[in-house]
């Protein structure tokens, strides 16, 4: 961390900054220029994170030099990407995994029909929500435990790993009985108590980027999970909030190559929620794969017109295989090989 | 809700929309124009909320005509603002309440010294955090239960109502023992299970707007609390995320008059977190009061240079009385009377 | 346009709205519901555009039903995309054009060496700036007329159409002597007098989206050009401003399929300015092509380390051919054929 | 400027950066740490502005230490604010000026009636647009030269300085015949050729912040005017673009105290365009004045329902005096004295 002092900072103010740096166990390195004095704070991230010098007397600017995350940093593994094997399916490095299924588990036929279509079409994992975060308290909130039981049945029947969302820490044990990957939604990205519990559970986590979270904040949220000893975190870009009103969210595909540079963790893209419209899901998926994503999580429904939730953004189950073939072609441009179920 | 059909929508597509409207218990009203057909969905918000017609076949656009919230709507009380009395202090309507105290409870002397200064300076309630949501898992996370005990001591000694934050639903009972108002931070604004529990608890809630939450989403989050029978929700603007990098967040003071128009709930402004710098807290507070806010929640510290957390944004305890006097003058322009401790 | 009246709107207020609609040459269609009255304004876009009813007495909301643009609308051509032939190179429909060259024309060897590399590598047109809009008045502002002369020389030598930027309407004649396509930069997207002059000139225009322009505003800016009788406008996405600080701008690739739905005009993507970093240009270009863009405009330099302007984002000339081959593969996924020089 | 090298930067890469710094006439100061090497570039802003080292080989990050503007910087005048006297009216320092009038000049009676009301109500200057930048080419574009003649008449009759907008550099001479202050709209904030011409003209300029311009970009745009020798620039906050859809723009009142810290130039706020609704103009104006603005520019119309343009946001002429009295009270909280006509 570099502290830029104001041009008129007094010796006492400089001394105070140096003392603060020492007090957290870091070392200060002073560099006096003609106009300003710079003070470097050298030490472990955990120590430097305790410095709060923004706006301290005489301080003009605090410039982070090292990244505040370390377990999620690409430096941890010397630039090598992590490859995770989840119930036999690989994701990360050169392995690309397609995760597909309904937004919400609605009924046995709906789930099983979708599961069959996405497995046959080339998906590596099955997604489906039992607990649904909804903006309106009056909207359908998911089937809850009944939904988890249906997911367990689909897992048994089709042998696909299950990705499902957790919202309430009190539901953790029930979710762990069926989930191979636990999804944390965008609105819970900074629900730190939930992240820490998942860290302790050891289950692979798909962590969605918050609606206005910077990439650094996403990596810091991952750090909450990793810090508890859980190494398997999948980062997920799902659209951010911008001024544009022509779509629900703005899918930020620059996040894909940049996250892969900053971190060793695999990067997954969710085109369905960003778009909110089926006709955009294809182009955005091909773009995400061509940009180098390690996976895509996409919504599929056997009969989107009758879906309880987010039907308009679901791909039709009978068109899934063609879609998956195009994603595979696009992933190949980025040097990726498809992980099949 | 108004559904605008595409110019080339078929009779079957129109029929399908009408059927969906009927299926949720609402009524359809068709209006055929020269270029497009419009279909109105008439019924209760709870019914209409279950319609998901965006992107349905033949649908060009779905236009909400009525607001999706009802318990937080200004219409609920015929345009009259709600006035809450919290441990004898009024907020809302013509009553303005200043809530002040340290960001984090650090120690007995720090808390008690601050409490004395803000009570003497004119604050109506004492704020202080025992559980702190921090972006970094390596940063100080709050004193927890020890912090709650210090707050109880300050409450006893100075007779001030306590405002403190809750992050984990499992800490609810402990927090309720001391809190007169439970604060929900911006990152938890859409932590729906937490909101519903607070709704059932009946304790007044200070609900902070998420970093990129629209006013409608803030009101929908309040609706989760109100729906459980808890009527006392204070809405809090604390800065939003924009492209501007000259400050931490952009304080959105337009939210003050607009929220007061949309809702009967009191509106509080937090200038400290938006600014992140002490020298901006005064101007922003006077602006918030002049714009018609019902209260301000502000950070104060006896010795900001030594604060563990967010010291640079804390007002100095010995300058608080002068600050409060200016806020009182600004509030008077908006026709507000100060609530004193 | 649909006008939603307030629940308590008076008959006089309704009458007033109807009169305003008539006064601009449109017709009013009233639909009285249980809670609110809706008034449709039916007529030509040019008439309806003169209505300014937002906030008029009794008006709750004004909902545009038809798009405010017409010459740029996809409806103008019945959903058929426009294909332009510019100095023999096709762009639009199934034709994909790669436009490449230096950010700024710096010298004869720099320009000619780049031109040769991009022509040999498969670019359809040569880009190069003689007039440069710079945030700082102290930064290099371009070679001006000397730069235009060098572009004319490159055009002559390599037979490539030239794309170059115009900032000042007084330079129009000089620019028209060499430009096959005139570029309007993001900061000038709403410089309406410049747009209208280009409309009258008849030269093809590459119109960059403003840093915070909605897609609708981009199409309305195009409308200023089209309205003067110039049919050849290329829309260009080049990154928008968001809260994210990890990159210079956030490239909005959702704009590609959505613009192509809303408009018949070809859509070009500029990955260089959004990224500001060479290593992101490849992934973003492949993504843009896979998403269905009609072209890419990219910066190339024979020796980026020595570039006067934006060197860090320029592709190296000797790596251009490999890059172009990958773009061609990605464009094929979207069904596009490369236009070669 | 501080250049942070990558941990694995080679001696050659460091040497290259040092050579680049020397080549623009600045000096390099190397500081080798344990993990990274820092290189300071010391020299004049004009020299350092020519360095383009972002993304150069081995460079991790470029950190500006000094601000890129100098003539607009508060340092230029040692922290003293500029006070301008425009046709006898003072603005800046302790002087607050209210600028009022119609959005667009529509007719002689409309303009003269408004001028009388705002002069009698306490406005220091009269605003009125003859050239109007409109999103739609089909909307009313202003009266042009006829509008300028009416402004000249109002100036003669009421003795008020005139503020009016310039869009096209070719209209400069005509506008200078009547304008005491030339307004540059948000969409032209980075129309650099227009800014430079106004710099040469010497006329006071009211420069509106672009819809997504950072404060630094606004000051750099001012620098284009100041650099040509024109010292009189008024900075104007008029709302920025954010994700919020409840209002047209988000008025950024934090810009007021921050701009006044960064720059010696006066800061004016335009609440009318941000709000787009009359009922918000009062609260936002009182807030702006309480936050320390040096002036407000506000739209007033004798009969807003009949206004050709932006009627819904115009204050009623007969309510102006009461509004102005409240603004005066709010400005007093910030220590400002009203400049009367």
mmCIF file of C-alpha atoms in Angstrom, chain D residues 25 94 140 147 169 174 216 322:
data_model
loop_
_atom_site.group_PDB
_atom_site.id
_atom_site.type_symbol
_atom_site.label_atom_id
_atom_site.label_comp_id
_atom_site.label_asym_id
_atom_site.label_seq_id
_atom_site.Cartn_x
_atom_site.Cartn_y
_atom_site.Cartn_z
ATOM 1 C CA UNK D 25 11.171 15.860 -20.450
ATOM 2 C CA UNK D 94 -19.457 34.201 -0.476
ATOM 3 C CA UNK D 140 -38.642 21.548 -31.617
ATOM 4 C CA UNK D 147 -34.736 33.846 -30.032
ATOM 5 C CA UNK D 169 -19.249 27.062 -33.405
ATOM 6 C CA UNK D 174 -24.390 35.831 -33.163
ATOM 7 C CA UNK D 216 -11.835 15.194 -13.231
ATOM 8 C CA UNK D 322 -41.294 32.397 -2.458
#
